[in-house]
mmCIF file with all atom_site columns, C-alpha atoms in Angstrom:
data_model
loop_
_atom_site.group_PDB
_atom_site.id
_atom_site.type_symbol
_atom_site.label_atom_id
_atom_site.label_alt_id
_atom_site.label_comp_id
_atom_site.label_asym_id
_atom_site.label_entity_id
_atom_site.label_seq_id
_atom_site.pdbx_PDB_ins_code
_atom_site.Cartn_x
_atom_site.Cartn_y
_atom_site.Cartn_z
_atom_site.occupancy
_atom_site.B_iso_or_equiv
_atom_site.pdbx_formal_charge
_atom_site.auth_seq_id
_atom_site.auth_comp_id
_atom_site.auth_asym_id
_atom_site.auth_atom_id
_atom_site.pdbx_PDB_model_num
ATOM 1   C CA . UNK E 1 1   ? 13.880  -16.789 -18.976 1.00 92.00 ? 239 UNK E CA 1
ATOM 2   C CA . UNK E 1 2   ? 11.865  -14.191 -16.224 1.00 95.00 ? 240 UNK E CA 1
ATOM 3   C CA . UNK E 1 3   ? 12.435  -10.205 -16.687 1.00 97.00 ? 241 UNK E CA 1
ATOM 4   C CA . UNK E 1 4   ? 13.406  -8.186  -13.469 1.00 96.00 ? 242 UNK E CA 1
ATOM 5   C CA . UNK E 1 5   ? 9.420   -7.387  -13.495 1.00 96.00 ? 243 UNK E CA 1
ATOM 6   C CA . UNK E 1 6   ? 7.988   -10.275 -13.705 1.00 96.00 ? 244 UNK E CA 1
ATOM 7   C CA . UNK E 1 7   ? 11.090  -11.490 -10.559 1.00 97.00 ? 245 UNK E CA 1
ATOM 8   C CA . UNK E 1 8   ? 9.745   -8.479  -9.169  1.00 96.00 ? 246 UNK E CA 1
ATOM 9   C CA . UNK E 1 9   ? 5.944   -9.058  -8.764  1.00 95.00 ? 247 UNK E CA 1
ATOM 10  C CA . UNK E 1 10  ? 6.092   -12.307 -8.086  1.00 95.00 ? 248 UNK E CA 1
ATOM 11  C CA . UNK E 1 11  ? 8.263   -12.269 -5.097  1.00 95.00 ? 249 UNK E CA 1
ATOM 12  C CA . UNK E 1 12  ? 12.050  -13.556 -6.737  1.00 96.00 ? 250 UNK E CA 1
ATOM 13  C CA . UNK E 1 13  ? 15.095  -11.339 -6.125  1.00 96.00 ? 251 UNK E CA 1
ATOM 14  C CA . UNK E 1 14  ? 15.156  -8.510  -8.922  1.00 96.00 ? 252 UNK E CA 1
ATOM 15  C CA . UNK E 1 15  ? 17.192  -5.951  -9.752  1.00 95.00 ? 253 UNK E CA 1
ATOM 16  C CA . UNK E 1 16  ? 15.539  -2.484  -9.631  1.00 93.00 ? 254 UNK E CA 1
ATOM 17  C CA . UNK E 1 17  ? 17.768  -0.720  -11.537 1.00 94.00 ? 255 UNK E CA 1
ATOM 18  C CA . UNK E 1 18  ? 16.213  -2.546  -14.856 1.00 96.00 ? 256 UNK E CA 1
ATOM 19  C CA . UNK E 1 19  ? 15.181  0.363   -16.996 1.00 96.00 ? 257 UNK E CA 1
ATOM 20  C CA . UNK E 1 20  ? 11.879  -1.343  -17.462 1.00 97.00 ? 258 UNK E CA 1
ATOM 21  C CA . UNK E 1 21  ? 11.206  -0.618  -13.956 1.00 97.00 ? 259 UNK E CA 1
ATOM 22  C CA . UNK E 1 22  ? 12.937  2.498   -13.917 1.00 97.00 ? 260 UNK E CA 1
ATOM 23  C CA . UNK E 1 23  ? 10.596  4.066   -16.235 1.00 97.00 ? 261 UNK E CA 1
ATOM 24  C CA . UNK E 1 24  ? 7.801   2.556   -14.766 1.00 97.00 ? 262 UNK E CA 1
ATOM 25  C CA . UNK E 1 25  ? 9.714   4.384   -11.547 1.00 97.00 ? 263 UNK E CA 1
ATOM 26  C CA . UNK E 1 26  ? 10.185  7.552   -13.656 1.00 97.00 ? 264 UNK E CA 1
ATOM 27  C CA . UNK E 1 27  ? 6.270   7.315   -14.850 1.00 97.00 ? 265 UNK E CA 1
ATOM 28  C CA . UNK E 1 28  ? 5.032   7.378   -11.217 1.00 97.00 ? 266 UNK E CA 1
ATOM 29  C CA . UNK E 1 29  ? 7.199   9.756   -10.033 1.00 97.00 ? 267 UNK E CA 1
ATOM 30  C CA . UNK E 1 30  ? 6.054   12.199  -12.865 1.00 97.00 ? 268 UNK E CA 1
ATOM 31  C CA . UNK E 1 31  ? 2.069   11.189  -11.866 1.00 97.00 ? 269 UNK E CA 1
ATOM 32  C CA . UNK E 1 32  ? 2.644   11.235  -7.962  1.00 97.00 ? 270 UNK E CA 1
ATOM 33  C CA . UNK E 1 33  ? 4.111   14.767  -8.714  1.00 97.00 ? 271 UNK E CA 1
ATOM 34  C CA . UNK E 1 34  ? 1.066   16.313  -10.573 1.00 97.00 ? 272 UNK E CA 1
ATOM 35  C CA . UNK E 1 35  ? -1.130  14.707  -7.732  1.00 97.00 ? 273 UNK E CA 1
ATOM 36  C CA . UNK E 1 36  ? 0.499   15.696  -4.864  1.00 97.00 ? 274 UNK E CA 1
ATOM 37  C CA . UNK E 1 37  ? 0.740   19.648  -6.271  1.00 96.00 ? 275 UNK E CA 1
ATOM 38  C CA . UNK E 1 38  ? -3.417  19.131  -7.121  1.00 95.00 ? 276 UNK E CA 1
ATOM 39  C CA . UNK E 1 39  ? -6.261  20.471  -4.706  1.00 93.00 ? 277 UNK E CA 1
ATOM 40  C CA . UNK E 1 40  ? -8.132  17.674  -3.949  1.00 91.00 ? 278 UNK E CA 1
ATOM 41  C CA . UNK E 1 41  ? -11.137 17.068  -6.018  1.00 91.00 ? 279 UNK E CA 1
ATOM 42  C CA . UNK E 1 42  ? -10.006 19.089  -8.840  1.00 93.00 ? 280 UNK E CA 1
ATOM 43  C CA . UNK E 1 43  ? -9.937  17.820  -12.307 1.00 94.00 ? 281 UNK E CA 1
ATOM 44  C CA . UNK E 1 44  ? -5.913  17.646  -12.579 1.00 94.00 ? 282 UNK E CA 1
ATOM 45  C CA . UNK E 1 45  ? -6.391  16.021  -8.561  1.00 93.00 ? 283 UNK E CA 1
ATOM 46  C CA . UNK E 1 46  ? -8.637  13.254  -10.902 1.00 94.00 ? 284 UNK E CA 1
ATOM 47  C CA . UNK E 1 47  ? -6.994  13.199  -13.876 1.00 96.00 ? 285 UNK E CA 1
ATOM 48  C CA . UNK E 1 48  ? -3.145  12.678  -11.736 1.00 96.00 ? 286 UNK E CA 1
ATOM 49  C CA . UNK E 1 49  ? -5.213  10.049  -9.479  1.00 96.00 ? 287 UNK E CA 1
ATOM 50  C CA . UNK E 1 50  ? -6.136  7.816   -12.229 1.00 96.00 ? 288 UNK E CA 1
ATOM 51  C CA . UNK E 1 51  ? -2.600  7.857   -13.863 1.00 97.00 ? 289 UNK E CA 1
ATOM 52  C CA . UNK E 1 52  ? -0.358  7.393   -10.360 1.00 97.00 ? 290 UNK E CA 1
ATOM 53  C CA . UNK E 1 53  ? -3.216  4.720   -9.792  1.00 98.00 ? 291 UNK E CA 1
ATOM 54  C CA . UNK E 1 54  ? -4.935  3.215   -12.628 1.00 97.00 ? 292 UNK E CA 1
ATOM 55  C CA . UNK E 1 55  ? -6.478  0.393   -10.928 1.00 98.00 ? 293 UNK E CA 1
ATOM 56  C CA . UNK E 1 56  ? -8.699  2.301   -7.897  1.00 98.00 ? 294 UNK E CA 1
ATOM 57  C CA . UNK E 1 57  ? -12.147 2.467   -7.548  1.00 97.00 ? 295 UNK E CA 1
ATOM 58  C CA . UNK E 1 58  ? -13.138 6.334   -9.273  1.00 94.00 ? 296 UNK E CA 1
ATOM 59  C CA . UNK E 1 59  ? -14.455 7.356   -5.822  1.00 96.00 ? 297 UNK E CA 1
ATOM 60  C CA . UNK E 1 60  ? -11.136 6.852   -3.913  1.00 97.00 ? 298 UNK E CA 1
ATOM 61  C CA . UNK E 1 61  ? -10.061 10.024  -1.558  1.00 97.00 ? 299 UNK E CA 1
ATOM 62  C CA . UNK E 1 62  ? -6.493  10.798  -0.823  1.00 97.00 ? 300 UNK E CA 1
ATOM 63  C CA . UNK E 1 63  ? -5.357  13.533  0.931   1.00 96.00 ? 301 UNK E CA 1
ATOM 64  C CA . UNK E 1 64  ? -1.636  15.437  -0.869  1.00 96.00 ? 302 UNK E CA 1
ATOM 65  C CA . UNK E 1 65  ? 1.343   14.183  -0.016  1.00 97.00 ? 303 UNK E CA 1
ATOM 66  C CA . UNK E 1 66  ? 0.836   11.010  -1.091  1.00 98.00 ? 304 UNK E CA 1
ATOM 67  C CA . UNK E 1 67  ? 3.815   8.336   -1.968  1.00 98.00 ? 305 UNK E CA 1
ATOM 68  C CA . UNK E 1 68  ? 4.286   5.318   -3.697  1.00 98.00 ? 306 UNK E CA 1
ATOM 69  C CA . UNK E 1 69  ? 7.046   3.201   -6.147  1.00 97.00 ? 307 UNK E CA 1
ATOM 70  C CA . UNK E 1 70  ? 4.453   2.052   -8.832  1.00 98.00 ? 308 UNK E CA 1
ATOM 71  C CA . UNK E 1 71  ? 0.590   2.775   -8.647  1.00 97.00 ? 309 UNK E CA 1
ATOM 72  C CA . UNK E 1 72  ? -0.137  0.249   -11.257 1.00 97.00 ? 310 UNK E CA 1
ATOM 73  C CA . UNK E 1 73  ? 0.803   -2.950  -8.697  1.00 97.00 ? 311 UNK E CA 1
ATOM 74  C CA . UNK E 1 74  ? -1.917  -1.468  -5.995  1.00 98.00 ? 312 UNK E CA 1
ATOM 75  C CA . UNK E 1 75  ? -5.294  -2.133  -6.183  1.00 98.00 ? 313 UNK E CA 1
ATOM 76  C CA . UNK E 1 76  ? -8.134  0.136   -4.537  1.00 98.00 ? 314 UNK E CA 1
ATOM 77  C CA . UNK E 1 77  ? -11.463 -0.936  -3.615  1.00 98.00 ? 315 UNK E CA 1
ATOM 78  C CA . UNK E 1 78  ? -14.371 1.713   -3.352  1.00 98.00 ? 316 UNK E CA 1
ATOM 79  C CA . UNK E 1 79  ? -14.893 4.169   -0.645  1.00 98.00 ? 317 UNK E CA 1
ATOM 80  C CA . UNK E 1 80  ? -11.235 4.439   0.205   1.00 98.00 ? 318 UNK E CA 1
ATOM 81  C CA . UNK E 1 81  ? -10.071 7.174   2.554   1.00 98.00 ? 319 UNK E CA 1
ATOM 82  C CA . UNK E 1 82  ? -6.150  7.751   3.027   1.00 98.00 ? 320 UNK E CA 1
ATOM 83  C CA . UNK E 1 83  ? -5.213  10.735  4.855   1.00 98.00 ? 321 UNK E CA 1
ATOM 84  C CA . UNK E 1 84  ? -2.007  12.999  4.743   1.00 97.00 ? 322 UNK E CA 1
ATOM 85  C CA . UNK E 1 85  ? 1.585   11.588  3.864   1.00 98.00 ? 323 UNK E CA 1
ATOM 86  C CA . UNK E 1 86  ? 0.736   7.826   3.477   1.00 98.00 ? 324 UNK E CA 1
ATOM 87  C CA . UNK E 1 87  ? 3.306   5.600   1.633   1.00 98.00 ? 325 UNK E CA 1
ATOM 88  C CA . UNK E 1 88  ? 2.332   2.753   -0.488  1.00 98.00 ? 326 UNK E CA 1
ATOM 89  C CA . UNK E 1 89  ? 5.827   0.649   -1.874  1.00 97.00 ? 327 UNK E CA 1
ATOM 90  C CA . UNK E 1 90  ? 4.061   -1.498  -4.352  1.00 98.00 ? 328 UNK E CA 1
ATOM 91  C CA . UNK E 1 91  ? 7.072   -3.635  -5.675  1.00 97.00 ? 329 UNK E CA 1
ATOM 92  C CA . UNK E 1 92  ? 4.869   -6.121  -4.998  1.00 97.00 ? 330 UNK E CA 1
ATOM 93  C CA . UNK E 1 93  ? 1.005   -6.326  -5.501  1.00 98.00 ? 331 UNK E CA 1
ATOM 94  C CA . UNK E 1 94  ? -0.776  -4.805  -2.849  1.00 98.00 ? 332 UNK E CA 1
ATOM 95  C CA . UNK E 1 95  ? -4.727  -5.005  -2.997  1.00 98.00 ? 333 UNK E CA 1
ATOM 96  C CA . UNK E 1 96  ? -7.063  -2.550  -0.287  1.00 98.00 ? 334 UNK E CA 1
ATOM 97  C CA . UNK E 1 97  ? -10.250 -3.651  0.324   1.00 98.00 ? 335 UNK E CA 1
ATOM 98  C CA . UNK E 1 98  ? -13.448 -1.441  0.078   1.00 98.00 ? 336 UNK E CA 1
ATOM 99  C CA . UNK E 1 99  ? -14.419 1.362   2.910   1.00 98.00 ? 337 UNK E CA 1
ATOM 100 C CA . UNK E 1 100 ? -10.614 1.496   4.184   1.00 98.00 ? 338 UNK E CA 1
ATOM 101 C CA . UNK E 1 101 ? -9.803  3.918   6.460   1.00 98.00 ? 339 UNK E CA 1
ATOM 102 C CA . UNK E 1 102 ? -5.992  5.312   6.162   1.00 98.00 ? 340 UNK E CA 1
ATOM 103 C CA . UNK E 1 103 ? -4.939  7.987   8.827   1.00 98.00 ? 341 UNK E CA 1
ATOM 104 C CA . UNK E 1 104 ? -2.185  9.877   7.939   1.00 98.00 ? 342 UNK E CA 1
ATOM 105 C CA . UNK E 1 105 ? 1.490   8.448   8.042   1.00 98.00 ? 343 UNK E CA 1
ATOM 106 C CA . UNK E 1 106 ? 0.176   5.196   7.252   1.00 98.00 ? 344 UNK E CA 1
ATOM 107 C CA . UNK E 1 107 ? 2.960   2.918   5.256   1.00 98.00 ? 345 UNK E CA 1
ATOM 108 C CA . UNK E 1 108 ? 2.236   -0.422  3.191   1.00 98.00 ? 346 UNK E CA 1
ATOM 109 C CA . UNK E 1 109 ? 5.608   -1.740  2.438   1.00 98.00 ? 347 UNK E CA 1
ATOM 110 C CA . UNK E 1 110 ? 6.189   -4.462  0.213   1.00 98.00 ? 348 UNK E CA 1
ATOM 111 C CA . UNK E 1 111 ? 9.616   -3.906  -0.213  1.00 96.00 ? 349 UNK E CA 1
ATOM 112 C CA . UNK E 1 112 ? 12.623  -5.930  1.502   1.00 96.00 ? 350 UNK E CA 1
ATOM 113 C CA . UNK E 1 113 ? 15.978  -7.042  1.026   1.00 95.00 ? 351 UNK E CA 1
ATOM 114 C CA . UNK E 1 114 ? 17.923  -10.302 1.525   1.00 93.00 ? 352 UNK E CA 1
ATOM 115 C CA . UNK E 1 115 ? 19.953  -11.100 4.685   1.00 93.00 ? 353 UNK E CA 1
ATOM 116 C CA . UNK E 1 116 ? 23.006  -12.320 2.637   1.00 93.00 ? 354 UNK E CA 1
ATOM 117 C CA . UNK E 1 117 ? 25.322  -8.938  2.666   1.00 94.00 ? 355 UNK E CA 1
ATOM 118 C CA . UNK E 1 118 ? 26.462  -9.748  -0.602  1.00 92.00 ? 356 UNK E CA 1
ATOM 119 C CA . UNK E 1 119 ? 23.105  -10.088 -2.148  1.00 91.00 ? 357 UNK E CA 1
ATOM 120 C CA . UNK E 1 120 ? 22.204  -6.661  -0.864  1.00 92.00 ? 358 UNK E CA 1
ATOM 121 C CA . UNK E 1 121 ? 24.926  -4.540  -0.678  1.00 91.00 ? 359 UNK E CA 1
ATOM 122 C CA . UNK E 1 122 ? 27.436  -5.422  -3.357  1.00 91.00 ? 360 UNK E CA 1
ATOM 123 C CA . UNK E 1 123 ? 24.761  -7.309  -6.568  1.00 91.00 ? 361 UNK E CA 1
ATOM 124 C CA . UNK E 1 124 ? 21.333  -4.554  -5.084  1.00 91.00 ? 362 UNK E CA 1
ATOM 125 C CA . UNK E 1 125 ? 19.517  -7.470  -5.680  1.00 94.00 ? 363 UNK E CA 1
ATOM 126 C CA . UNK E 1 126 ? 15.693  -6.723  -3.620  1.00 96.00 ? 364 UNK E CA 1
ATOM 127 C CA . UNK E 1 127 ? 12.559  -8.079  -3.734  1.00 96.00 ? 365 UNK E CA 1
ATOM 128 C CA . UNK E 1 128 ? 8.619   -8.109  -2.190  1.00 97.00 ? 366 UNK E CA 1
ATOM 129 C CA . UNK E 1 129 ? 5.778   -9.693  -1.327  1.00 98.00 ? 367 UNK E CA 1
ATOM 130 C CA . UNK E 1 130 ? 2.470   -8.361  -1.395  1.00 98.00 ? 368 UNK E CA 1
ATOM 131 C CA . UNK E 1 131 ? 0.040   -6.652  1.184   1.00 98.00 ? 369 UNK E CA 1
ATOM 132 C CA . UNK E 1 132 ? -3.541  -7.583  1.561   1.00 98.00 ? 370 UNK E CA 1
ATOM 133 C CA . UNK E 1 133 ? -5.766  -5.336  3.303   1.00 98.00 ? 371 UNK E CA 1
ATOM 134 C CA . UNK E 1 134 ? -9.070  -6.555  3.901   1.00 98.00 ? 372 UNK E CA 1
ATOM 135 C CA . UNK E 1 135 ? -12.747 -4.709  3.206   1.00 98.00 ? 373 UNK E CA 1
ATOM 136 C CA . UNK E 1 136 ? -13.686 -2.272  6.023   1.00 98.00 ? 374 UNK E CA 1
ATOM 137 C CA . UNK E 1 137 ? -10.529 -2.023  8.165   1.00 98.00 ? 375 UNK E CA 1
ATOM 138 C CA . UNK E 1 138 ? -9.223  1.110   9.862   1.00 98.00 ? 376 UNK E CA 1
ATOM 139 C CA . UNK E 1 139 ? -5.157  1.846   10.127  1.00 98.00 ? 377 UNK E CA 1
ATOM 140 C CA . UNK E 1 140 ? -4.805  4.185   12.724  1.00 98.00 ? 378 UNK E CA 1
ATOM 141 C CA . UNK E 1 141 ? -1.761  6.979   12.815  1.00 98.00 ? 379 UNK E CA 1
ATOM 142 C CA . UNK E 1 142 ? 1.274   5.753   11.315  1.00 98.00 ? 380 UNK E CA 1
ATOM 143 C CA . UNK E 1 143 ? 0.793   2.467   11.138  1.00 98.00 ? 381 UNK E CA 1
ATOM 144 C CA . UNK E 1 144 ? 3.089   0.352   8.871   1.00 98.00 ? 382 UNK E CA 1
ATOM 145 C CA . UNK E 1 145 ? 2.327   -2.776  7.333   1.00 98.00 ? 383 UNK E CA 1
ATOM 146 C CA . UNK E 1 146 ? 5.400   -5.221  6.441   1.00 98.00 ? 384 UNK E CA 1
ATOM 147 C CA . UNK E 1 147 ? 5.848   -7.348  3.324   1.00 98.00 ? 385 UNK E CA 1
ATOM 148 C CA . UNK E 1 148 ? 3.790   -10.103 3.541   1.00 98.00 ? 386 UNK E CA 1
ATOM 149 C CA . UNK E 1 149 ? 0.774   -9.320  5.521   1.00 98.00 ? 387 UNK E CA 1
ATOM 150 C CA . UNK E 1 150 ? -2.453  -9.939  5.264   1.00 98.00 ? 388 UNK E CA 1
ATOM 151 C CA . UNK E 1 151 ? -4.690  -7.942  7.402   1.00 98.00 ? 389 UNK E CA 1
ATOM 152 C CA . UNK E 1 152 ? -8.557  -9.118  7.527   1.00 98.00 ? 390 UNK E CA 1
ATOM 153 C CA . UNK E 1 153 ? -11.817 -7.209  7.017   1.00 98.00 ? 391 UNK E CA 1
ATOM 154 C CA . UNK E 1 154 ? -13.533 -5.183  9.543   1.00 98.00 ? 392 UNK E CA 1
ATOM 155 C CA . UNK E 1 155 ? -9.880  -4.738  11.722  1.00 98.00 ? 393 UNK E CA 1
ATOM 156 C CA . UNK E 1 156 ? -9.239  -2.065  13.466  1.00 98.00 ? 394 UNK E CA 1
ATOM 157 C CA . UNK E 1 157 ? -5.008  -1.327  13.946  1.00 98.00 ? 395 UNK E CA 1
ATOM 158 C CA . UNK E 1 158 ? -4.273  0.977   16.976  1.00 98.00 ? 396 UNK E CA 1
ATOM 159 C CA . UNK E 1 159 ? -1.819  4.104   16.058  1.00 98.00 ? 397 UNK E CA 1
ATOM 160 C CA . UNK E 1 160 ? 1.666   3.588   16.096  1.00 98.00 ? 398 UNK E CA 1
ATOM 161 C CA . UNK E 1 161 ? 0.929   0.048   15.295  1.00 98.00 ? 399 UNK E CA 1
ATOM 162 C CA . UNK E 1 162 ? 3.486   -2.316  13.202  1.00 98.00 ? 400 UNK E CA 1
ATOM 163 C CA . UNK E 1 163 ? 2.266   -5.334  11.782  1.00 98.00 ? 401 UNK E CA 1
ATOM 164 C CA . UNK E 1 164 ? 4.879   -7.988  11.626  1.00 98.00 ? 402 UNK E CA 1
ATOM 165 C CA . UNK E 1 165 ? 2.114   -11.192 10.608  1.00 98.00 ? 403 UNK E CA 1
ATOM 166 C CA . UNK E 1 166 ? -0.651  -11.305 9.457   1.00 98.00 ? 404 UNK E CA 1
ATOM 167 C CA . UNK E 1 167 ? -4.461  -10.621 11.749  1.00 98.00 ? 405 UNK E CA 1
ATOM 168 C CA . UNK E 1 168 ? -7.531  -12.127 11.339  1.00 98.00 ? 406 UNK E CA 1
ATOM 169 C CA . UNK E 1 169 ? -10.723 -10.914 10.193  1.00 98.00 ? 407 UNK E CA 1
ATOM 170 C CA . UNK E 1 170 ? -12.414 -9.193  13.157  1.00 98.00 ? 408 UNK E CA 1
ATOM 171 C CA . UNK E 1 171 ? -9.588  -8.044  15.022  1.00 98.00 ? 409 UNK E CA 1
ATOM 172 C CA . UNK E 1 172 ? -8.417  -4.898  17.140  1.00 98.00 ? 410 UNK E CA 1
ATOM 173 C CA . UNK E 1 173 ? -4.735  -5.068  17.538  1.00 98.00 ? 411 UNK E CA 1
ATOM 174 C CA . UNK E 1 174 ? -1.845  -2.542  18.629  1.00 98.00 ? 412 UNK E CA 1
ATOM 175 C CA . UNK E 1 175 ? 1.718   -2.738  19.368  1.00 98.00 ? 413 UNK E CA 1
ATOM 176 C CA . UNK E 1 176 ? 5.129   -3.184  17.977  1.00 97.00 ? 414 UNK E CA 1
ATOM 177 C CA . UNK E 1 177 ? 4.607   -5.832  16.922  1.00 98.00 ? 415 UNK E CA 1
ATOM 178 C CA . UNK E 1 178 ? 1.214   -5.438  16.829  1.00 98.00 ? 416 UNK E CA 1
ATOM 179 C CA . UNK E 1 179 ? -0.596  -8.199  18.450  1.00 97.00 ? 417 UNK E CA 1
ATOM 180 C CA . UNK E 1 180 ? -4.124  -8.923  18.667  1.00 98.00 ? 418 UNK E CA 1
ATOM 181 C CA . UNK E 1 181 ? -6.185  -7.177  22.384  1.00 98.00 ? 419 UNK E CA 1
ATOM 182 C CA . UNK E 1 182 ? -9.726  -8.354  21.212  1.00 97.00 ? 420 UNK E CA 1
ATOM 183 C CA . UNK E 1 183 ? -12.472 -9.324  19.160  1.00 97.00 ? 421 UNK E CA 1
ATOM 184 C CA . UNK E 1 184 ? -14.784 -7.348  17.585  1.00 95.00 ? 422 UNK E CA 1
ATOM 185 C CA . UNK E 1 185 ? -18.324 -8.285  18.413  1.00 92.00 ? 423 UNK E CA 1
ATOM 186 C CA . UNK E 1 186 ? -21.014 -9.300  16.177  1.00 93.00 ? 424 UNK E CA 1
ATOM 187 C CA . UNK E 1 187 ? -22.799 -5.909  16.584  1.00 91.00 ? 425 UNK E CA 1
ATOM 188 C CA . UNK E 1 188 ? -19.643 -4.512  15.864  1.00 92.00 ? 426 UNK E CA 1
ATOM 189 C CA . UNK E 1 189 ? -18.812 -5.822  12.371  1.00 92.00 ? 427 UNK E CA 1
ATOM 190 C CA . UNK E 1 190 ? -22.856 -5.988  11.459  1.00 89.00 ? 428 UNK E CA 1
ATOM 191 C CA . UNK E 1 191 ? -23.095 -4.043  7.773   1.00 78.00 ? 429 UNK E CA 1
ATOM 192 C CA . UNK E 1 192 ? -25.753 -1.555  7.706   1.00 74.00 ? 430 UNK E CA 1
ATOM 193 C CA . UNK E 1 193 ? -27.497 -1.174  4.314   1.00 64.00 ? 431 UNK E CA 1
#
């Protein structure tokens, strides 16, 4: 029989009140408190960042305040920048590629709830779907990425957009719901060394 944590990480309905999950959240809250009360680049900030996001590259830069559910379910690549007030609800795996830029108030939300009122309201069941952000992506201010979405490499998502479905690589998408408005040119996606 699966634990609630195993159910959660595999996208099945689970109970967030499970003692193991509550303990993981409390560990995260303590690390998040220390991180958000530290000055960026200080030794305290670096130590709290390692505790909060153990699967993040060393050179990730995050402006406090930053918020997440667990931290341990989020993988972050090299040279990622997150501006003030970003939120990652990582009840399902979140994978962020290299050189990703997130403006202020970006939200990556893997958590969701069943439509069935009984399961949602009375049984308090929920579930999550993973989010993947490719290399070199830029998420504008207040972008919201919903459960189960993959954003391909090199994409630009315009400020205020709500990403409800996958965005292929090398695209610019804007709006609510976010729609692709154009494909990036070969020159725009050429990597420089």
